DNA sequence: TTGCATGTTCCGGA
DNA sequence: GTCCGGAACATGCA
């Protein structure tokens, strides 16, 4: 699931269940998903510390705990699961944070992503690498500036985390469909009107998705039609097209989103 | 059995 | 240096 709205949901989930609670220990079920330290290193850094309010940048969840911070990336199949009743672990629970009153489980079927530690005094960017401004806090002017400097296609630009953080395959398709922009259109060639539409739809889609903690597969949205065998555009009723753009399976309406 | 999946990274080539 | 396509990574499902 994880694009910006999903991770925003995980942030709230973390805040509700784990923030303010002291860490008792960490159980690592899959050492490979603790990416930049050992299971012992993670446990030593966190034990006795108290989780503070988490933050999110792009698709990264950042959980401070005293000095050190835990960073989580969810890949394509990651999520968080809280347990206060000692119920059975899921087979894909990879790292388990034991806190007062329960435990927060980092689950990830496909094992992309993982858990990182940013020790006190080190920068978060050292873990995440360079990230552009978060898509949620982007304004139209900045969006226009960022896109003006790109030579490639608009979909590739939107999904480039170094340019803008948080947008993935589903979000980019949804926003481009709403703004009536073909995913292959050169990013720098968008008119001010298209930039304005893109900015508006980006924020509308993110706001609506954040409320649900996911990009909803909903009537009237591209997401509600894109996975059907004969998917039709919710706006014009024409047949949707799918194809590879920027290395991903893109979906668009060839009537509403003209090539140029 | 084959292809595909909401992510990132690395490589070769234009 | 920029950008793109393709492959790799790992696992499950239609």
Tab-separated table of C-alpha atoms (C1' of nucleotides) in Angstrom:
chain	number	residue	atom	x	y	z
A	1	UNK	CA	0.000	0.000	0.000
A	2	UNK	CA	2.499	2.505	1.152
A	3	UNK	CA	2.491	5.863	-0.524
A	4	UNK	CA	2.230	9.152	1.323
A	5	UNK	CA	-1.357	8.700	2.617
A	6	UNK	CA	-0.649	5.191	3.847
A	7	UNK	CA	2.460	6.281	5.716
A	8	UNK	CA	0.539	9.245	7.097
A	9	UNK	CA	-1.933	6.687	8.427
A	10	UNK	CA	0.909	4.711	9.970
A	11	UNK	CA	2.187	7.884	11.575
A	12	UNK	CA	-1.147	8.468	13.262
A	13	UNK	CA	-1.315	4.823	14.232
A	14	UNK	CA	2.131	5.005	15.778
A	15	UNK	CA	1.205	8.213	17.587
A	16	UNK	CA	-1.963	6.652	18.991
A	17	UNK	CA	-0.384	3.445	20.238
A	18	UNK	CA	3.331	3.848	20.806
A	19	UNK	CA	4.111	7.538	21.296
A	20	UNK	CA	4.775	8.453	24.912
A	21	UNK	CA	5.460	4.883	25.897
A	22	UNK	CA	8.729	3.489	27.105
A	23	UNK	CA	10.457	0.847	25.036
A	24	UNK	CA	11.094	-2.373	26.882
A	25	UNK	CA	12.858	-4.227	24.107
A	26	UNK	CA	12.913	-5.156	20.465
A	27	UNK	CA	12.352	-8.585	18.964
A	28	UNK	CA	13.772	-9.032	15.507
A	29	UNK	CA	12.212	-11.874	13.540
A	30	UNK	CA	13.986	-11.078	10.283
A	31	UNK	CA	17.454	-9.635	10.797
A	32	UNK	CA	17.750	-8.661	7.136
A	33	UNK	CA	15.078	-5.985	7.578
A	34	UNK	CA	17.086	-4.175	10.237
A	35	UNK	CA	19.084	-2.367	7.642
A	36	UNK	CA	21.868	-0.365	9.151
A	37	UNK	CA	22.534	-1.965	12.501
A	38	UNK	CA	22.181	-5.310	14.196
A	39	UNK	CA	19.217	-6.566	16.165
A	40	UNK	CA	21.302	-6.046	19.291
A	41	UNK	CA	22.278	-2.557	18.209
A	42	UNK	CA	18.667	-1.607	17.698
A	43	UNK	CA	17.637	-3.045	21.048
A	44	UNK	CA	20.483	-1.387	22.932
A	45	UNK	CA	19.739	1.996	21.362
A	46	UNK	CA	16.035	1.890	22.204
A	47	UNK	CA	15.637	-0.024	25.449
A	48	UNK	CA	14.619	2.321	28.240
A	49	UNK	CA	13.933	5.200	25.874
A	50	UNK	CA	10.502	6.669	25.383
A	51	UNK	CA	8.940	6.975	21.935
A	52	UNK	CA	8.029	10.544	21.100
A	53	UNK	CA	5.624	11.930	18.505
A	54	UNK	CA	6.490	10.472	15.116
A	55	UNK	CA	6.866	12.463	11.944
A	56	UNK	CA	6.718	11.611	8.276
A	57	UNK	CA	8.699	12.777	5.288
A	58	UNK	CA	7.559	11.384	1.985
A	59	UNK	CA	7.190	7.662	2.460
A	60	UNK	CA	9.422	7.594	5.534
A	61	UNK	CA	8.143	7.304	9.080
A	62	UNK	CA	10.461	8.777	11.694
A	63	UNK	CA	10.032	7.880	15.338
A	64	UNK	CA	12.284	9.682	17.827
A	65	UNK	CA	13.103	7.834	21.032
A	66	UNK	CA	15.174	10.027	23.329
A	67	UNK	CA	18.268	10.686	21.228
A	68	UNK	CA	18.068	8.026	18.544
A	69	UNK	CA	15.352	7.833	15.904
A	70	UNK	CA	13.833	4.801	14.302
A	71	UNK	CA	13.157	5.160	10.588
A	72	UNK	CA	10.784	2.880	8.786
A	73	UNK	CA	10.159	2.400	5.112
A	74	UNK	CA	7.297	0.174	4.071
A	75	UNK	CA	8.248	-0.818	0.550
A	76	UNK	CA	5.213	-2.117	-1.271
A	77	UNK	CA	3.665	-4.318	1.387
A	78	UNK	CA	4.638	-2.935	4.773
A	79	UNK	CA	2.327	-1.880	7.622
A	80	UNK	CA	2.140	-1.481	11.379
A	81	UNK	CA	0.072	-3.593	13.710
A	82	UNK	CA	-0.544	-2.939	17.384
A	83	UNK	CA	-1.194	-5.697	19.855
A	84	UNK	CA	-2.020	-5.197	23.490
A	85	UNK	CA	-3.529	-8.592	24.113
A	86	UNK	CA	-0.673	-10.939	23.344
A	87	UNK	CA	-2.253	-12.312	20.201
A	88	UNK	CA	-0.250	-14.434	17.809
A	89	UNK	CA	2.337	-12.828	15.638
A	90	UNK	CA	1.690	-12.683	11.927
A	91	UNK	CA	4.134	-14.660	9.794
A	92	UNK	CA	5.256	-11.436	8.157
A	93	UNK	CA	5.917	-9.549	11.379
A	94	UNK	CA	9.601	-8.732	10.993
A	95	UNK	CA	10.457	-6.370	13.847
A	96	UNK	CA	8.511	-6.050	17.080
A	97	UNK	CA	8.834	-3.063	19.390
A	98	UNK	CA	7.847	-3.998	22.913
A	99	UNK	CA	6.517	-0.988	24.786
A	100	UNK	CA	4.517	-0.472	27.931
A	101	UNK	CA	1.069	-1.914	27.450
A	102	UNK	CA	1.662	-3.807	24.246
A	103	UNK	CA	3.788	-4.101	21.180
A	104	UNK	CA	4.013	-2.454	17.802
A	105	UNK	CA	4.768	-4.833	14.970
A	106	UNK	CA	6.440	-3.872	11.730
A	107	UNK	CA	4.964	-6.247	9.173
A	108	UNK	CA	6.178	-6.623	5.622
A	109	UNK	CA	5.359	-9.457	3.278
A	110	UNK	CA	7.683	-8.711	0.403
A	111	UNK	CA	10.580	-7.448	2.478
A	112	UNK	CA	11.249	-4.297	0.515
A	113	UNK	CA	11.921	-1.455	2.897
A	114	UNK	CA	12.873	-2.081	6.498
A	115	UNK	CA	13.886	-0.474	9.772
A	116	UNK	CA	16.822	1.870	10.201
A	117	UNK	CA	18.399	3.535	13.216
A	118	UNK	CA	19.628	7.113	13.149
A	119	UNK	CA	21.758	7.406	16.290
A	120	UNK	CA	21.652	10.606	18.326
A	121	UNK	CA	23.577	13.333	16.595
A	122	UNK	CA	23.341	11.849	13.113
A	123	UNK	CA	21.110	13.255	10.447
A	124	UNK	CA	18.019	11.537	9.175
A	125	UNK	CA	19.086	12.322	5.603
A	126	UNK	CA	21.989	9.996	6.046
A	127	UNK	CA	19.441	7.206	6.099
A	128	UNK	CA	16.825	8.470	3.692
A	129	UNK	CA	19.152	9.981	1.158
A	130	UNK	CA	18.251	13.301	-0.438
A	131	UNK	CA	14.502	13.939	-0.527
A	132	UNK	CA	12.583	16.729	-2.166
A	133	UNK	CA	9.908	18.667	-0.276
A	134	UNK	CA	7.033	16.580	1.018
A	135	UNK	CA	4.165	16.488	-1.468
A	136	UNK	CA	1.688	17.518	1.214
A	137	UNK	CA	3.412	20.772	2.014
A	138	UNK	CA	4.188	21.749	-1.551
A	139	UNK	CA	2.742	24.955	-2.967
A	140	UNK	CA	1.987	25.769	-6.560
A	141	UNK	CA	4.919	28.098	-7.030
A	142	UNK	CA	7.432	25.564	-5.785
A	143	UNK	CA	5.825	22.812	-7.831
A	144	UNK	CA	6.156	24.935	-10.935
A	145	UNK	CA	9.804	25.655	-10.204
A	146	UNK	CA	10.634	22.017	-9.624
A	147	UNK	CA	8.933	20.878	-12.811
A	148	UNK	CA	10.410	23.665	-14.905
A	149	UNK	CA	13.853	22.224	-14.337
A	150	UNK	CA	13.003	18.735	-15.547
A	151	UNK	CA	13.589	17.393	-19.000
A	152	UNK	CA	11.791	14.055	-18.598
A	153	UNK	CA	8.145	13.080	-18.359
A	154	UNK	CA	5.747	14.393	-15.736
A	155	UNK	CA	4.985	11.006	-14.192
A	156	UNK	CA	8.660	10.239	-13.713
A	157	UNK	CA	9.143	13.671	-12.157
A	158	UNK	CA	6.248	13.262	-9.720
A	159	UNK	CA	7.542	9.887	-8.575
A	160	UNK	CA	11.154	10.997	-8.158
A	161	UNK	CA	11.604	11.156	-4.386
A	162	UNK	CA	14.584	13.472	-4.736
A	163	UNK	CA	12.358	15.993	-6.479
A	164	UNK	CA	9.126	15.581	-4.498
A	165	UNK	CA	8.752	13.145	-1.613
A	166	UNK	CA	5.758	10.886	-1.130
A	167	UNK	CA	4.195	10.264	-4.539
A	168	UNK	CA	4.137	6.749	-5.982
A	169	UNK	CA	2.503	4.964	-8.866
A	170	UNK	CA	-1.136	5.158	-7.789
A	171	UNK	CA	-1.021	8.746	-6.597
A	172	UNK	CA	0.720	10.007	-9.705
A	173	UNK	CA	-1.781	8.305	-12.001
A	174	UNK	CA	-4.737	9.585	-9.985
A	175	UNK	CA	-3.504	13.151	-9.923
A	176	UNK	CA	-2.524	13.236	-13.589
A	177	UNK	CA	-5.883	11.800	-14.572
A	178	UNK	CA	-7.727	14.451	-12.570
A	179	UNK	CA	-5.586	17.234	-13.964
A	180	UNK	CA	-6.004	15.845	-17.497
A	181	UNK	CA	-2.300	15.515	-18.124
A	182	UNK	CA	-0.828	12.624	-20.075
A	183	UNK	CA	1.795	10.819	-17.951
A	184	UNK	CA	4.426	11.085	-20.686
A	185	UNK	CA	4.096	14.814	-21.197
A	186	UNK	CA	7.384	16.650	-20.654
A	187	UNK	CA	7.367	18.051	-17.134
A	188	UNK	CA	8.805	21.413	-18.133
A	189	UNK	CA	6.220	21.998	-20.858
A	190	UNK	CA	3.143	22.267	-18.648
A	191	UNK	CA	1.221	25.499	-18.941
A	192	UNK	CA	0.519	27.592	-15.839
A	193	UNK	CA	-3.078	26.370	-16.038
A	194	UNK	CA	-1.973	22.733	-15.968
A	195	UNK	CA	0.414	23.414	-13.088
A	196	UNK	CA	-2.418	25.024	-11.214
A	197	UNK	CA	-4.673	22.037	-11.881
A	198	UNK	CA	-1.924	19.629	-10.904
A	199	UNK	CA	-1.323	21.452	-7.647
A	200	UNK	CA	-5.015	21.564	-6.812
A	201	UNK	CA	-5.672	17.912	-7.602
A	202	UNK	CA	-2.531	16.799	-5.814
A	203	UNK	CA	-3.685	18.407	-2.608
A	204	UNK	CA	-7.273	17.285	-3.000
A	205	UNK	CA	-6.292	13.677	-3.610
A	206	UNK	CA	-3.815	13.670	-0.735
A	207	UNK	CA	-6.262	15.313	1.665
A	208	UNK	CA	-9.056	12.887	0.797
A	209	UNK	CA	-6.687	9.921	0.952
A	210	UNK	CA	-5.171	10.981	4.250
A	211	UNK	CA	-8.573	10.876	5.887
A	212	UNK	CA	-8.805	7.249	4.890
A	213	UNK	CA	-5.169	6.370	5.553
A	214	UNK	CA	-4.920	5.067	2.015
A	215	UNK	CA	-5.657	5.942	-1.584
A	216	UNK	CA	-9.250	4.786	-1.711
A	217	UNK	CA	-10.429	2.491	-4.515
A	218	UNK	CA	-13.483	4.588	-4.983
A	219	UNK	CA	-16.240	5.292	-7.473
A	220	UNK	CA	-15.399	8.392	-9.417
A	221	UNK	CA	-11.693	7.914	-8.889
A	222	UNK	CA	-9.265	6.360	-11.313
A	223	UNK	CA	-8.361	3.920	-8.547
A	224	UNK	CA	-11.893	2.590	-8.664
A	225	UNK	CA	-11.583	1.637	-12.317
A	226	UNK	CA	-7.926	0.982	-13.031
A	227	UNK	CA	-7.844	-2.638	-11.939
A	228	UNK	CA	-10.911	-3.782	-13.830
A	229	UNK	CA	-10.404	-5.734	-17.018
A	230	UNK	CA	-12.403	-3.284	-19.104
A	231	UNK	CA	-11.823	-0.232	-17.008
A	232	UNK	CA	-13.584	2.899	-18.172
A	233	UNK	CA	-12.838	6.507	-17.420
A	234	UNK	CA	-15.119	7.656	-14.573
A	235	UNK	CA	-15.296	11.072	-16.238
A	236	UNK	CA	-15.912	10.452	-19.935
A	237	UNK	CA	-16.711	6.755	-20.024
A	238	UNK	CA	-14.021	6.041	-22.597
A	239	UNK	CA	-11.772	3.009	-22.317
A	240	UNK	CA	-8.768	3.423	-20.054
A	241	UNK	CA	-5.336	2.578	-21.312
A	242	UNK	CA	-2.487	0.971	-19.450
A	243	UNK	CA	1.127	0.932	-20.395
A	244	UNK	CA	4.618	1.330	-19.033
A	245	UNK	CA	5.589	4.891	-18.231
A	246	UNK	CA	8.653	5.749	-16.194
A	247	UNK	CA	9.179	2.064	-15.570
A	248	UNK	CA	5.805	1.481	-13.955
A	249	UNK	CA	2.414	0.314	-15.104
A	250	UNK	CA	0.563	3.536	-15.689
A	251	UNK	CA	-3.136	3.947	-16.296
A	252	UNK	CA	-4.726	6.898	-18.070
A	253	UNK	CA	-7.621	7.996	-20.207
A	254	UNK	CA	-6.467	8.694	-23.764
A	255	UNK	CA	-9.490	10.921	-24.371
A	256	UNK	CA	-9.081	13.125	-21.299
A	257	UNK	CA	-5.297	13.038	-21.204
A	258	UNK	CA	-3.913	13.946	-24.602
A	259	UNK	CA	-0.392	13.061	-25.517
A	260	UNK	CA	0.280	16.706	-26.359
B	1	DT	C1'	3.002	-21.903	-14.818
B	2	DT	C1'	3.304	-17.140	-15.897
B	3	DG	C1'	2.773	-12.475	-15.174
B	4	DC	C1'	2.020	-8.871	-12.237
B	5	DA	C1'	2.070	-6.059	-7.880
B	6	DT	C1'	1.148	0.769	-4.199
B	7	DG	C1'	9.086	0.729	-3.874
B	8	DT	C1'	14.116	1.612	-4.446
B	9	DT	C1'	18.542	0.940	-6.510
B	10	DC	C1'	21.877	-0.132	-9.824
B	11	DC	C1'	23.512	-0.640	-14.553
B	12	DG	C1'	24.004	0.257	-19.437
B	13	DG	C1'	22.906	3.150	-23.197
B	14	DA	C1'	21.121	7.358	-25.569
C	1	DG	C1'	25.266	15.263	-15.870
C	2	DT	C1'	20.369	13.765	-17.279
C	3	DC	C1'	17.004	10.533	-18.384
C	4	DC	C1'	15.062	6.106	-19.659
C	5	DG	C1'	14.354	1.193	-19.826
C	6	DG	C1'	15.342	-3.034	-17.762
C	7	DA	C1'	16.774	-6.000	-14.159
C	8	DA	C1'	17.201	-7.116	-9.499
C	9	DC	C1'	15.385	-7.615	-4.928
C	10	DA	C1'	11.270	-11.001	-2.335
C	11	DT	C1'	6.791	-12.975	-1.907
C	12	DG	C1'	2.073	-14.073	-2.920
C	13	DC	C1'	-1.845	-14.106	-5.813
C	14	DA	C1'	-4.882	-14.369	-9.963
